[in-house]
Amino acid sequence: MNASIRRVALLIVALFAALFVNLNYLQVVRADDLASNGANARRLVEEYESERGRILIGDGNATRPIAESVETGGELKYRRTYASGPRYAHVTGYSSPIFGRSEIERAFNDELTGNAPEAFARNLADLIAGRERAGDSVHTTVREAVQQAAAEGVGNREGAVVALEPRTGAVLALWSSPTYDPNALASHNPADVRAAWEDLNADPATPLLNRAVRESYPPGSTFKLVTAAAALESGVSPDQTFTDPAALDLPQTTATIGNFSGGTCNGGQPITLTQALTISCNTTFAQLGLELGPDLLAEQAERFGFNAEWTFQLPGPGTSQIPTDLDPPATAQSAIGQRDVRATPLQMAMVAAAIGNDGVLMTPRIVDRVEDMSGRVIRPFEPEELRLPDQPSAQALSRSSADALQAMMENVVNAGSGQSAAISGVEVAGKTGTAETGQGRPPTVWFVGFAPADDPTVAVAVVLPDGGGAGSGATGGAVAAPVAARVMQAALDTAQ
């Protein structure tokens, strides 16, 4: 072999070697990236070749889809549609050919595309028979009337509402405002989808943010329920009295904590724990925080779910927080839900639900079951107690403490700061919150509670930042409590 032939042969060998390396790189290293790339038209055509399952609300003859797929006659065979658009956007999420999925559309993608393990045998039979694969339906726990009441109660204001069944953890309403129309992101016109995406992300009101699940706020006086629970668990009785100063000196500082009225809570006379919760007396609960100490306060909060990550059926629930290294002044401020304490609306609904459920914390669930095309249940989701990491059980507080706290919360609605949450003919238990957010800024207002008080079928948390549009004088009792009453009434009217 002469030199020229040898060089050509070596060049050919080198080219084959380069080709071999590149093929293996694409097949082994980049395969997943290329398959999932949004620009992969083949992936899109395959994905939209099958009918995606429906997302349903209601029961029996009242069952209806809030998300379903319709045939288009185009290259992408099916398009996702959302019948009530913005009303359930933070429940269904979106399924977009360009920007992927969110909420139930993301969390239950395997079921909705018919790729869950339960569908394996059926898919095999469909393949043999030459039938088109179809996705399974996801049935939610959301009640239409309760969701509507939450949406109408909040109106055009920024805020969030979560309503739960205390005994089962079923989510009856999950509302986040402002909302958006997921249909705009499900279009098969790429220019339209990108324009809608850019508009939503440029909107300073952040409509894509699910405030009910992932945004945390200072809980203000609704956190006094946690402080009261810690006190009751430590042996304090509802009738135990405390001094009634107009302002409480914070140790190690020259600062004080005052009451909302600026004066005393009981004319300077000793005040009971029940009275203090009824009128939301800051100085009493700040004293209580100092007496309990930071460890007991944080431990009780953690028994309700603070400082813990736990699984919810929607992706990535936000973590509610209380620092575990509080000094005395921070302990007093934290005991009234200020300083660095933060809570999501879902978390505070769980606190109210656990108190109403004799102290037992239930796992919140927004999907009740997965059904195949014939309506046969192939995967049920039963109620489960929520066993948090490092907690011995789901009992967030003892039954006797829960009973005492239930009675104290009834007083809040019957004779205290939460009277706007009253419902005719029904005993309601609740707690207001008006969290300071900075000098001259409107407060974040809250109401949490449950009804009927002695055997609750609904627990609710309502939060409205920036005073719910009522300015610096807004209070949880005046602004958030009426929204909660409307939501609880709708739940009671539709109780099953």
GROMACS .gro file of C-alpha atoms in nm:
model
  496
    1MET     CA    1   0.000   0.000   0.000
    2ASN     CA    2   0.146   0.329  -0.104
    3ALA     CA    3   0.140   0.642   0.112
    4SER     CA    4  -0.158   0.806  -0.066
    5ILE     CA    5  -0.385   0.504  -0.024
    6ARG     CA    6  -0.280   0.472   0.340
    7ARG     CA    7  -0.372   0.836   0.409
    8VAL     CA    8  -0.713   0.795   0.243
    9ALA     CA    9  -0.778   0.480   0.443
   10LEU     CA   10  -0.684   0.653   0.768
   11LEU     CA   11  -0.910   0.946   0.680
   12ILE     CA   12  -1.204   0.712   0.615
   13VAL     CA   13  -1.142   0.532   0.945
   14ALA     CA   14  -1.130   0.867   1.126
   15LEU     CA   15  -1.456   0.979   0.965
   16PHE     CA   16  -1.629   0.654   1.064
   17ALA     CA   17  -1.494   0.691   1.417
   18ALA     CA   18  -1.626   1.049   1.437
   19LEU     CA   19  -1.963   0.932   1.303
   20PHE     CA   20  -1.973   0.649   1.559
   21VAL     CA   21  -1.893   0.885   1.846
   22ASN     CA   22  -2.152   1.141   1.735
   23LEU     CA   23  -2.426   0.879   1.693
   24ASN     CA   24  -2.360   0.744   2.041
   25TYR     CA   25  -2.354   1.097   2.183
   26LEU     CA   26  -2.696   1.173   2.032
   27GLN     CA   27  -2.847   0.834   2.117
   28VAL     CA   28  -2.712   0.799   2.469
   29VAL     CA   29  -2.619   1.141   2.608
   30ARG     CA   30  -2.860   1.382   2.434
   31ALA     CA   31  -3.153   1.146   2.371
   32ASP     CA   32  -3.370   1.266   2.659
   33ASP     CA   33  -3.293   1.634   2.596
   34LEU     CA   34  -3.377   1.609   2.228
   35ALA     CA   35  -3.691   1.406   2.292
   36SER     CA   36  -3.824   1.661   2.540
   37ASN     CA   37  -3.714   1.971   2.349
   38GLY     CA   38  -4.007   2.198   2.277
   39ALA     CA   39  -3.882   2.252   1.923
   40ASN     CA   40  -3.905   1.879   1.849
   41ALA     CA   41  -4.202   1.874   1.611
   42ARG     CA   42  -4.214   1.494   1.607
   43ARG     CA   43  -4.256   1.487   1.983
   44LEU     CA   44  -4.538   1.738   1.964
   45VAL     CA   45  -4.720   1.547   1.688
   46GLU     CA   46  -4.692   1.223   1.886
   47GLU     CA   47  -4.804   1.389   2.209
   48TYR     CA   48  -5.110   1.549   2.052
   49GLU     CA   49  -5.198   1.236   1.853
   50SER     CA   50  -5.394   1.091   2.148
   51GLU     CA   51  -5.687   1.242   2.332
   52ARG     CA   52  -5.572   1.380   2.668
   53GLY     CA   53  -5.799   1.288   2.961
   54ARG     CA   54  -6.047   1.529   3.111
   55ILE     CA   55  -6.028   1.716   3.443
   56LEU     CA   56  -6.370   1.699   3.610
   57ILE     CA   57  -6.570   1.865   3.887
   58GLY     CA   58  -6.907   1.770   4.034
   59ASP     CA   59  -7.071   1.433   4.092
   60GLY     CA   60  -7.334   1.221   3.921
   61ASN     CA   61  -7.535   1.405   3.659
   62ALA     CA   62  -7.370   1.733   3.765
   63THR     CA   63  -7.023   1.615   3.662
   64ARG     CA   64  -6.865   1.835   3.397
   65PRO     CA   65  -6.518   1.889   3.251
   66ILE     CA   66  -6.316   2.195   3.336
   67ALA     CA   67  -6.043   2.080   3.097
   68GLU     CA   68  -6.079   1.853   2.792
   69SER     CA   69  -5.933   1.797   2.446
   70VAL     CA   70  -6.111   1.861   2.116
   71GLU     CA   71  -6.018   1.745   1.767
   72THR     CA   72  -5.869   2.014   1.546
   73GLY     CA   73  -5.834   1.853   1.202
   74GLY     CA   74  -5.478   1.996   1.196
   75GLU     CA   75  -5.133   1.842   1.225
   76LEU     CA   76  -5.170   1.844   1.603
   77LYS     CA   77  -5.482   1.629   1.629
   78TYR     CA   78  -5.614   1.751   1.966
   79ARG     CA   79  -5.620   2.092   2.134
   80ARG     CA   80  -5.668   2.146   2.508
   81THR     CA   81  -5.965   2.364   2.607
   82TYR     CA   82  -6.077   2.501   2.944
   83ALA     CA   83  -6.453   2.555   2.957
   84SER     CA   84  -6.449   2.798   3.250
   85GLY     CA   85  -6.107   2.943   3.165
   86PRO     CA   86  -5.987   3.170   3.446
   87ARG     CA   87  -6.226   3.030   3.712
   88TYR     CA   88  -6.022   2.711   3.757
   89ALA     CA   89  -5.685   2.821   3.612
   90HIS     CA   90  -5.496   2.761   3.939
   91VAL     CA   91  -5.662   2.422   3.982
   92THR     CA   92  -5.623   2.277   3.632
   93GLY     CA   93  -5.313   2.476   3.538
   94TYR     CA   94  -5.234   2.491   3.166
   95SER     CA   95  -5.114   2.242   2.904
   96SER     CA   96  -4.921   2.433   2.641
   97PRO     CA   97  -4.747   2.293   2.330
   98ILE     CA   98  -4.461   2.538   2.393
   99PHE     CA   99  -4.445   2.610   2.766
  100GLY     CA  100  -4.537   2.271   2.912
  101ARG     CA  101  -4.780   2.225   3.198
  102SER     CA  102  -4.867   2.339   3.547
  103GLU     CA  103  -5.085   2.234   3.845
  104ILE     CA  104  -5.305   1.923   3.783
  105GLU     CA  105  -5.207   1.920   3.415
  106ARG     CA  106  -4.846   1.872   3.528
  107ALA     CA  107  -4.890   1.662   3.840
  108PHE     CA  108  -5.124   1.410   3.672
  109ASN     CA  109  -4.969   1.416   3.325
  110ASP     CA  110  -4.908   1.039   3.322
  111GLU     CA  111  -5.273   0.968   3.403
  112LEU     CA  112  -5.407   1.230   3.159
  113THR     CA  113  -5.193   1.087   2.877
  114GLY     CA  114  -5.280   0.726   2.961
  115ASN     CA  115  -4.922   0.644   3.062
  116ALA     CA  116  -4.980   0.563   3.428
  117PRO     CA  117  -4.892   0.209   3.544
  118GLU     CA  118  -5.264   0.132   3.594
  119ALA     CA  119  -5.318   0.180   3.219
  120PHE     CA  120  -5.049  -0.066   3.106
  121ALA     CA  121  -5.277  -0.365   3.037
  122ARG     CA  122  -5.535  -0.148   2.862
  123ASN     CA  123  -5.268   0.017   2.647
  124LEU     CA  124  -5.135  -0.325   2.548
  125ALA     CA  125  -5.485  -0.438   2.449
  126ASP     CA  126  -5.536  -0.116   2.251
  127LEU     CA  127  -5.206  -0.170   2.072
  128ILE     CA  128  -5.296  -0.525   1.974
  129ALA     CA  129  -5.644  -0.418   1.864
  130GLY     CA  130  -5.514  -0.112   1.677
  131ARG     CA  131  -5.718   0.126   1.889
  132GLU     CA  132  -5.609   0.482   1.966
  133ARG     CA  133  -5.475   0.535   2.318
  134ALA     CA  134  -5.686   0.767   2.535
  135GLY     CA  135  -5.596   0.941   2.858
  136ASP     CA  136  -5.775   0.885   3.189
  137SER     CA  137  -5.992   1.147   3.360
  138VAL     CA  138  -5.892   1.321   3.684
  139HIS     CA  139  -6.183   1.396   3.917
  140THR     CA  140  -6.127   1.691   4.151
  141THR     CA  141  -6.276   1.756   4.495
  142VAL     CA  142  -6.353   2.121   4.411
  143ARG     CA  143  -6.720   2.225   4.439
  144GLU     CA  144  -6.838   2.467   4.176
  145ALA     CA  145  -7.056   2.676   4.410
  146VAL     CA  146  -6.777   2.712   4.668
  147GLN     CA  147  -6.521   2.808   4.405
  148GLN     CA  148  -6.766   3.062   4.265
  149ALA     CA  149  -6.828   3.210   4.610
  150ALA     CA  150  -6.452   3.246   4.663
  151ALA     CA  151  -6.403   3.414   4.325
  152GLU     CA  152  -6.695   3.652   4.372
  153GLY     CA  153  -6.600   3.726   4.733
  154VAL     CA  154  -6.247   3.833   4.641
  155GLY     CA  155  -6.362   4.004   4.320
  156ASN     CA  156  -6.098   4.206   4.137
  157ARG     CA  157  -5.874   4.233   4.443
  158GLU     CA  158  -5.545   4.050   4.491
  159GLY     CA  159  -5.588   3.760   4.731
  160ALA     CA  160  -5.650   3.393   4.784
  161VAL     CA  161  -5.902   3.155   4.939
  162VAL     CA  162  -5.866   2.791   5.040
  163ALA     CA  163  -6.164   2.590   5.169
  164LEU     CA  164  -6.117   2.237   5.305
  165GLU     CA  165  -6.328   1.956   5.448
  166PRO     CA  166  -6.172   1.918   5.795
  167ARG     CA  167  -6.242   1.545   5.827
  168THR     CA  168  -6.116   1.442   5.482
  169GLY     CA  169  -5.876   1.716   5.373
  170ALA     CA  170  -6.072   1.753   5.047
  171VAL     CA  171  -6.017   2.095   4.885
  172LEU     CA  172  -6.358   2.253   4.821
  173ALA     CA  173  -6.223   2.576   4.675
  174LEU     CA  174  -5.878   2.697   4.574
  175TRP     CA  175  -5.889   3.051   4.442
  176SER     CA  176  -5.600   3.282   4.357
  177SER     CA  177  -5.653   3.635   4.227
  178PRO     CA  178  -5.567   3.774   3.979
  179THR     CA  179  -5.616   3.475   3.753
  180TYR     CA  180  -5.558   3.411   3.381
  181ASP     CA  181  -5.710   3.220   3.091
  182PRO     CA  182  -5.523   2.891   3.027
  183ASN     CA  183  -5.687   2.867   2.683
  184ALA     CA  184  -5.446   3.138   2.562
  185LEU     CA  185  -5.148   2.913   2.643
  186ALA     CA  186  -5.306   2.602   2.487
  187SER     CA  187  -5.341   2.753   2.138
  188HIS     CA  188  -5.170   2.575   1.848
  189ASN     CA  189  -5.059   2.908   1.705
  190PRO     CA  190  -4.701   2.954   1.834
  191ALA     CA  191  -4.707   3.333   1.791
  192ASP     CA  192  -5.030   3.362   1.993
  193VAL     CA  193  -4.895   3.138   2.271
  194ARG     CA  194  -4.567   3.330   2.298
  195ALA     CA  195  -4.749   3.664   2.301
  196ALA     CA  196  -4.984   3.544   2.578
  197TRP     CA  197  -4.690   3.405   2.778
  198GLU     CA  198  -4.495   3.729   2.749
  199ASP     CA  199  -4.799   3.935   2.852
  200LEU     CA  200  -4.865   3.715   3.156
  201ASN     CA  201  -4.503   3.723   3.270
  202ALA     CA  202  -4.476   4.099   3.216
  203ASP     CA  203  -4.792   4.165   3.420
  204PRO     CA  204  -4.683   4.316   3.756
  205ALA     CA  205  -4.989   4.153   3.918
  206THR     CA  206  -4.828   3.809   3.849
  207PRO     CA  207  -5.148   3.624   3.748
  208LEU     CA  208  -4.957   3.297   3.691
  209LEU     CA  209  -4.862   3.283   4.062
  210ASN     CA  210  -5.081   3.044   4.260
  211ARG     CA  211  -5.113   3.255   4.575
  212ALA     CA  212  -5.329   2.997   4.753
  213VAL     CA  213  -5.051   2.739   4.750
  214ARG     CA  214  -4.713   2.905   4.691
  215GLU     CA  215  -4.726   3.259   4.827
  216SER     CA  216  -4.668   3.320   5.197
  217TYR     CA  217  -4.781   3.622   5.398
  218PRO     CA  218  -4.743   3.745   5.756
  219PRO     CA  219  -5.036   3.569   5.928
  220GLY     CA  220  -5.091   3.842   6.186
  221SER     CA  221  -5.339   3.756   6.458
  222THR     CA  222  -5.457   3.433   6.292
  223PHE     CA  223  -5.127   3.296   6.428
  224LYS     CA  224  -5.264   3.354   6.779
  225LEU     CA  225  -5.444   3.021   6.725
  226VAL     CA  226  -5.103   2.852   6.720
  227THR     CA  227  -4.990   3.045   7.029
  228ALA     CA  228  -5.316   2.960   7.207
  229ALA     CA  229  -5.274   2.592   7.112
  230ALA     CA  230  -4.920   2.593   7.257
  231ALA     CA  231  -5.052   2.752   7.576
  232LEU     CA  232  -5.339   2.503   7.616
  233GLU     CA  233  -5.101   2.213   7.553
  234SER     CA  234  -4.874   2.355   7.826
  235GLY     CA  235  -5.151   2.354   8.084
  236VAL     CA  236  -5.284   2.709   8.051
  237SER     CA  237  -5.663   2.713   8.086
  238PRO     CA  238  -5.901   2.932   7.883
  239ASP     CA  239  -5.996   3.107   8.210
  240GLN     CA  240  -5.641   3.185   8.319
  241THR     CA  241  -5.591   3.559   8.354
  242PHE     CA  242  -5.312   3.788   8.238
  243THR     CA  243  -5.226   4.148   8.315
  244ASP     CA  244  -5.369   4.406   8.077
  245PRO     CA  245  -5.116   4.676   7.994
  246ALA     CA  246  -5.173   4.924   7.713
  247ALA     CA  247  -4.828   4.841   7.586
  248LEU     CA  248  -4.586   4.557   7.663
  249ASP     CA  249  -4.217   4.634   7.703
  250LEU     CA  250  -4.006   4.407   7.486
  251PRO     CA  251  -3.711   4.267   7.680
  252GLN     CA  252  -3.359   4.366   7.571
  253THR     CA  253  -3.501   4.663   7.374
  254THR     CA  254  -3.664   5.001   7.421
  255ALA     CA  255  -3.953   4.894   7.193
  256THR     CA  256  -4.306   4.798   7.296
  257ILE     CA  257  -4.597   4.599   7.156
  258GLY     CA  258  -4.932   4.779   7.168
  259ASN     CA  259  -5.290   4.682   7.097
  260PHE     CA  260  -5.490   4.764   6.783
  261SER     CA  261  -5.699   5.017   6.979
  262GLY     CA  262  -5.391   5.182   7.126
  263GLY     CA  263  -5.523   5.122   7.479
  264THR     CA  264  -5.582   4.833   7.715
  265CYS     CA  265  -5.798   4.533   7.619
  266ASN     CA  266  -6.002   4.500   7.942
  267GLY     CA  267  -5.983   4.842   8.104
  268GLY     CA  268  -5.659   4.750   8.271
  269GLN     CA  269  -5.820   4.463   8.462
  270PRO     CA  270  -5.696   4.102   8.440
  271ILE     CA  271  -5.803   3.944   8.112
  272THR     CA  272  -5.865   3.575   8.046
  273LEU     CA  273  -5.715   3.381   7.756
  274THR     CA  274  -6.064   3.344   7.605
  275GLN     CA  275  -6.129   3.717   7.628
  276ALA     CA  276  -5.789   3.792   7.478
  277LEU     CA  277  -5.854   3.571   7.174
  278THR     CA  278  -6.207   3.707   7.135
  279ILE     CA  279  -6.089   4.066   7.094
  280SER     CA  280  -5.743   3.973   6.960
  281CYS     CA  281  -5.543   4.135   7.240
  282ASN     CA  282  -5.179   4.174   7.129
  283THR     CA  283  -5.030   4.238   7.471
  284THR     CA  284  -5.176   3.918   7.617
  285PHE     CA  285  -5.043   3.698   7.337
  286ALA     CA  286  -4.704   3.870   7.341
  287GLN     CA  287  -4.685   3.797   7.718
  288LEU     CA  288  -4.791   3.441   7.648
  289GLY     CA  289  -4.517   3.402   7.387
  290LEU     CA  290  -4.255   3.520   7.635
  291GLU     CA  291  -4.386   3.283   7.904
  292LEU     CA  292  -4.398   2.983   7.667
  293GLY     CA  293  -4.059   3.057   7.517
  294PRO     CA  294  -3.939   3.018   7.159
  295ASP     CA  295  -3.902   2.640   7.162
  296LEU     CA  296  -4.262   2.561   7.260
  297LEU     CA  297  -4.396   2.822   7.018
  298ALA     CA  298  -4.198   2.687   6.723
  299GLU     CA  299  -4.270   2.325   6.819
  300GLN     CA  300  -4.645   2.390   6.816
  301ALA     CA  301  -4.624   2.566   6.480
  302GLU     CA  302  -4.428   2.272   6.340
  303ARG     CA  303  -4.696   2.031   6.462
  304PHE     CA  304  -4.935   2.220   6.231
  305GLY     CA  305  -4.692   2.199   5.935
  306PHE     CA  306  -4.467   2.506   5.962
  307ASN     CA  307  -4.098   2.461   5.870
  308ALA     CA  308  -4.177   2.133   5.693
  309GLU     CA  309  -4.202   2.016   5.336
  310TRP     CA  310  -4.492   1.782   5.272
  311THR     CA  311  -4.653   1.638   4.964
  312PHE     CA  312  -4.959   1.797   4.806
  313GLN     CA  313  -5.123   1.685   4.481
  314LEU     CA  314  -5.032   2.018   4.317
  315PRO     CA  315  -4.658   2.062   4.255
  316GLY     CA  316  -4.437   2.252   4.498
  317PRO     CA  317  -4.655   2.380   4.782
  318GLY     CA  318  -4.486   2.671   4.958
  319THR     CA  319  -4.334   2.621   5.302
  320SER     CA  320  -4.471   2.823   5.594
  321GLN     CA  321  -4.205   2.940   5.835
  322ILE     CA  322  -4.128   3.042   6.190
  323PRO     CA  323  -3.763   3.090   6.293
  324THR     CA  324  -3.634   2.840   6.549
  325ASP     CA  325  -3.369   3.071   6.697
  326LEU     CA  326  -3.594   3.346   6.834
  327ASP     CA  327  -3.463   3.587   7.096
  328PRO     CA  328  -3.712   3.724   7.356
  329PRO     CA  329  -3.834   4.029   7.158
  330ALA     CA  330  -3.866   3.819   6.842
  331THR     CA  331  -4.057   3.555   7.039
  332ALA     CA  332  -4.312   3.813   7.157
  333GLN     CA  333  -4.355   3.951   6.805
  334SER     CA  334  -4.379   3.605   6.652
  335ALA     CA  335  -4.649   3.505   6.902
  336ILE     CA  336  -4.881   3.761   6.736
  337GLY     CA  337  -4.788   3.650   6.382
  338GLN     CA  338  -4.547   3.932   6.301
  339ARG     CA  339  -4.167   3.959   6.260
  340ASP     CA  340  -4.047   3.674   6.030
  341VAL     CA  341  -4.346   3.440   6.060
  342ARG     CA  342  -4.492   3.359   5.718
  343ALA     CA  343  -4.779   3.133   5.617
  344THR     CA  344  -4.950   3.026   5.297
  345PRO     CA  345  -5.331   3.037   5.274
  346LEU     CA  346  -5.329   2.656   5.239
  347GLN     CA  347  -5.130   2.627   5.564
  348MET     CA  348  -5.368   2.851   5.760
  349ALA     CA  349  -5.670   2.661   5.624
  350MET     CA  350  -5.500   2.344   5.753
  351VAL     CA  351  -5.452   2.501   6.098
  352ALA     CA  352  -5.823   2.588   6.116
  353ALA     CA  353  -5.923   2.246   5.980
  354ALA     CA  354  -5.706   2.060   6.235
  355ILE     CA  355  -5.859   2.255   6.525
  356GLY     CA  356  -6.208   2.177   6.391
  357ASN     CA  357  -6.111   1.811   6.339
  358ASP     CA  358  -6.038   1.749   6.710
  359GLY     CA  359  -5.670   1.830   6.661
  360VAL     CA  360  -5.600   1.587   6.375
  361LEU     CA  361  -5.418   1.723   6.070
  362MET     CA  362  -5.539   1.575   5.741
  363THR     CA  363  -5.347   1.561   5.415
  364PRO     CA  364  -5.504   1.816   5.180
  365ARG     CA  365  -5.612   1.660   4.849
  366ILE     CA  366  -5.759   1.824   4.541
  367VAL     CA  367  -5.795   1.506   4.332
  368ASP     CA  368  -6.042   1.247   4.454
  369ARG     CA  369  -5.994   0.975   4.190
  370VAL     CA  370  -5.872   0.883   3.843
  371GLU     CA  371  -6.128   0.725   3.609
  372ASP     CA  372  -6.094   0.553   3.274
  373MET     CA  373  -6.303   0.644   2.969
  374SER     CA  374  -6.593   0.426   3.090
  375GLY     CA  375  -6.605   0.602   3.429
  376ARG     CA  376  -6.447   0.311   3.616
  377VAL     CA  377  -6.233   0.423   3.908
  378ILE     CA  378  -5.880   0.298   3.849
  379ARG     CA  379  -5.706   0.499   4.123
  380PRO     CA  380  -5.886   0.638   4.427
  381PHE     CA  381  -5.731   0.886   4.670
  382GLU     CA  382  -5.869   0.817   5.016
  383PRO     CA  383  -5.851   1.065   5.307
  384GLU     CA  384  -5.521   1.033   5.495
  385GLU     CA  385  -5.392   1.179   5.818
  386LEU     CA  386  -5.086   1.400   5.757
  387ARG     CA  387  -4.784   1.258   5.940
  388LEU     CA  388  -4.525   1.533   5.920
  389PRO     CA  389  -4.148   1.468   5.926
  390ASP     CA  390  -4.016   1.435   6.284
  391GLN     CA  391  -4.371   1.432   6.428
  392PRO     CA  392  -4.495   1.128   6.622
  393SER     CA  393  -4.849   1.146   6.480
  394ALA     CA  394  -5.096   1.362   6.289
  395GLN     CA  395  -5.236   1.494   6.619
  396ALA     CA  396  -5.136   1.864   6.601
  397LEU     CA  397  -5.288   1.926   6.944
  398SER     CA  398  -5.478   1.711   7.191
  399ARG     CA  399  -5.852   1.664   7.157
  400SER     CA  400  -5.917   1.847   7.484
  401SER     CA  401  -5.709   2.146   7.370
  402ALA     CA  402  -5.887   2.143   7.034
  403ASP     CA  403  -6.225   2.141   7.211
  404ALA     CA  404  -6.122   2.441   7.423
  405LEU     CA  405  -5.990   2.629   7.123
  406GLN     CA  406  -6.308   2.558   6.924
  407ALA     CA  407  -6.515   2.720   7.199
  408MET     CA  408  -6.280   3.017   7.218
  409MET     CA  409  -6.306   3.063   6.838
  410GLU     CA  410  -6.688   3.059   6.859
  411ASN     CA  411  -6.659   3.357   7.094
  412VAL     CA  412  -6.453   3.542   6.833
  413VAL     CA  413  -6.745   3.524   6.586
  414ASN     CA  414  -7.029   3.560   6.837
  415ALA     CA  415  -6.889   3.849   7.037
  416GLY     CA  416  -6.548   3.951   6.910
  417SER     CA  417  -6.349   4.067   6.610
  418GLY     CA  418  -6.497   3.810   6.369
  419GLN     CA  419  -6.866   3.893   6.385
  420SER     CA  420  -6.877   3.964   6.010
  421ALA     CA  421  -6.822   3.591   5.952
  422ALA     CA  422  -7.148   3.499   6.127
  423ILE     CA  423  -7.397   3.284   5.933
  424SER     CA  424  -7.763   3.286   6.032
  425GLY     CA  425  -7.864   2.966   6.209
  426VAL     CA  426  -7.509   2.824   6.213
  427GLU     CA  427  -7.244   2.844   6.486
  428VAL     CA  428  -6.920   2.964   6.324
  429ALA     CA  429  -6.572   2.950   6.480
  430GLY     CA  430  -6.299   3.178   6.354
  431LYS     CA  431  -6.010   3.416   6.401
  432THR     CA  432  -5.930   3.746   6.233
  433GLY     CA  433  -5.585   3.871   6.135
  434THR     CA  434  -5.457   4.217   6.048
  435ALA     CA  435  -5.085   4.191   5.978
  436GLU     CA  436  -4.873   4.505   5.970
  437THR     CA  437  -4.655   4.525   5.659
  438GLY     CA  438  -4.464   4.851   5.711
  439GLN     CA  439  -4.510   5.209   5.818
  440GLY     CA  440  -4.793   5.371   5.622
  441ARG     CA  441  -4.869   5.060   5.417
  442PRO     CA  442  -5.209   4.886   5.423
  443PRO     CA  443  -5.209   4.564   5.628
  444THR     CA  444  -5.249   4.210   5.501
  445VAL     CA  445  -5.591   4.101   5.629
  446TRP     CA  446  -5.702   3.746   5.709
  447PHE     CA  447  -5.985   3.535   5.836
  448VAL     CA  448  -5.961   3.165   5.918
  449GLY     CA  449  -6.239   2.952   6.063
  450PHE     CA  450  -6.480   2.663   6.027
  451ALA     CA  451  -6.851   2.577   6.042
  452PRO     CA  452  -7.064   2.438   6.196
  453ALA     CA  453  -6.847   2.494   6.500
  454ASP     CA  454  -6.940   2.169   6.681
  455ASP     CA  455  -6.911   1.942   6.376
  456PRO     CA  456  -6.741   2.131   6.093
  457THR     CA  457  -6.785   2.038   5.729
  458VAL     CA  458  -6.583   2.331   5.597
  459ALA     CA  459  -6.271   2.518   5.711
  460VAL     CA  460  -6.154   2.827   5.529
  461ALA     CA  461  -5.864   3.070   5.502
  462VAL     CA  462  -5.901   3.406   5.327
  463VAL     CA  463  -5.611   3.646   5.273
  464LEU     CA  464  -5.620   3.990   5.108
  465PRO     CA  465  -5.289   4.182   5.087
  466ASP     CA  466  -5.281   4.562   5.078
  467GLY     CA  467  -5.590   4.582   5.296
  468GLY     CA  468  -5.807   4.428   5.026
  469GLY     CA  469  -5.843   4.775   4.875
  470ALA     CA  470  -5.978   4.925   5.199
  471GLY     CA  471  -5.662   5.123   5.280
  472SER     CA  472  -5.459   5.151   5.598
  473GLY     CA  473  -5.765   5.119   5.820
  474ALA     CA  474  -5.855   4.772   5.687
  475THR     CA  475  -5.902   4.487   5.933
  476GLY     CA  476  -5.947   4.116   5.891
  477GLY     CA  477  -6.285   4.137   6.063
  478ALA     CA  478  -6.420   4.403   5.829
  479VAL     CA  479  -6.264   4.294   5.498
  480ALA     CA  480  -6.175   3.922   5.501
  481ALA     CA  481  -6.442   3.781   5.734
  482PRO     CA  482  -6.737   3.859   5.498
  483VAL     CA  483  -6.559   3.672   5.217
  484ALA     CA  484  -6.510   3.373   5.447
  485ALA     CA  485  -6.877   3.378   5.548
  486ARG     CA  486  -6.979   3.368   5.182
  487VAL     CA  487  -6.750   3.073   5.109
  488MET     CA  488  -6.858   2.878   5.420
  489GLN     CA  489  -7.226   2.942   5.339
  490ALA     CA  490  -7.177   2.801   4.988
  491ALA     CA  491  -7.005   2.494   5.131
  492LEU     CA  492  -7.282   2.437   5.386
  493ASP     CA  493  -7.549   2.478   5.116
  494THR     CA  494  -7.382   2.210   4.905
  495ALA     CA  495  -7.273   1.975   5.185
  496GLN     CA  496  -7.284   1.611   5.069
   0.00000   0.00000   0.00000
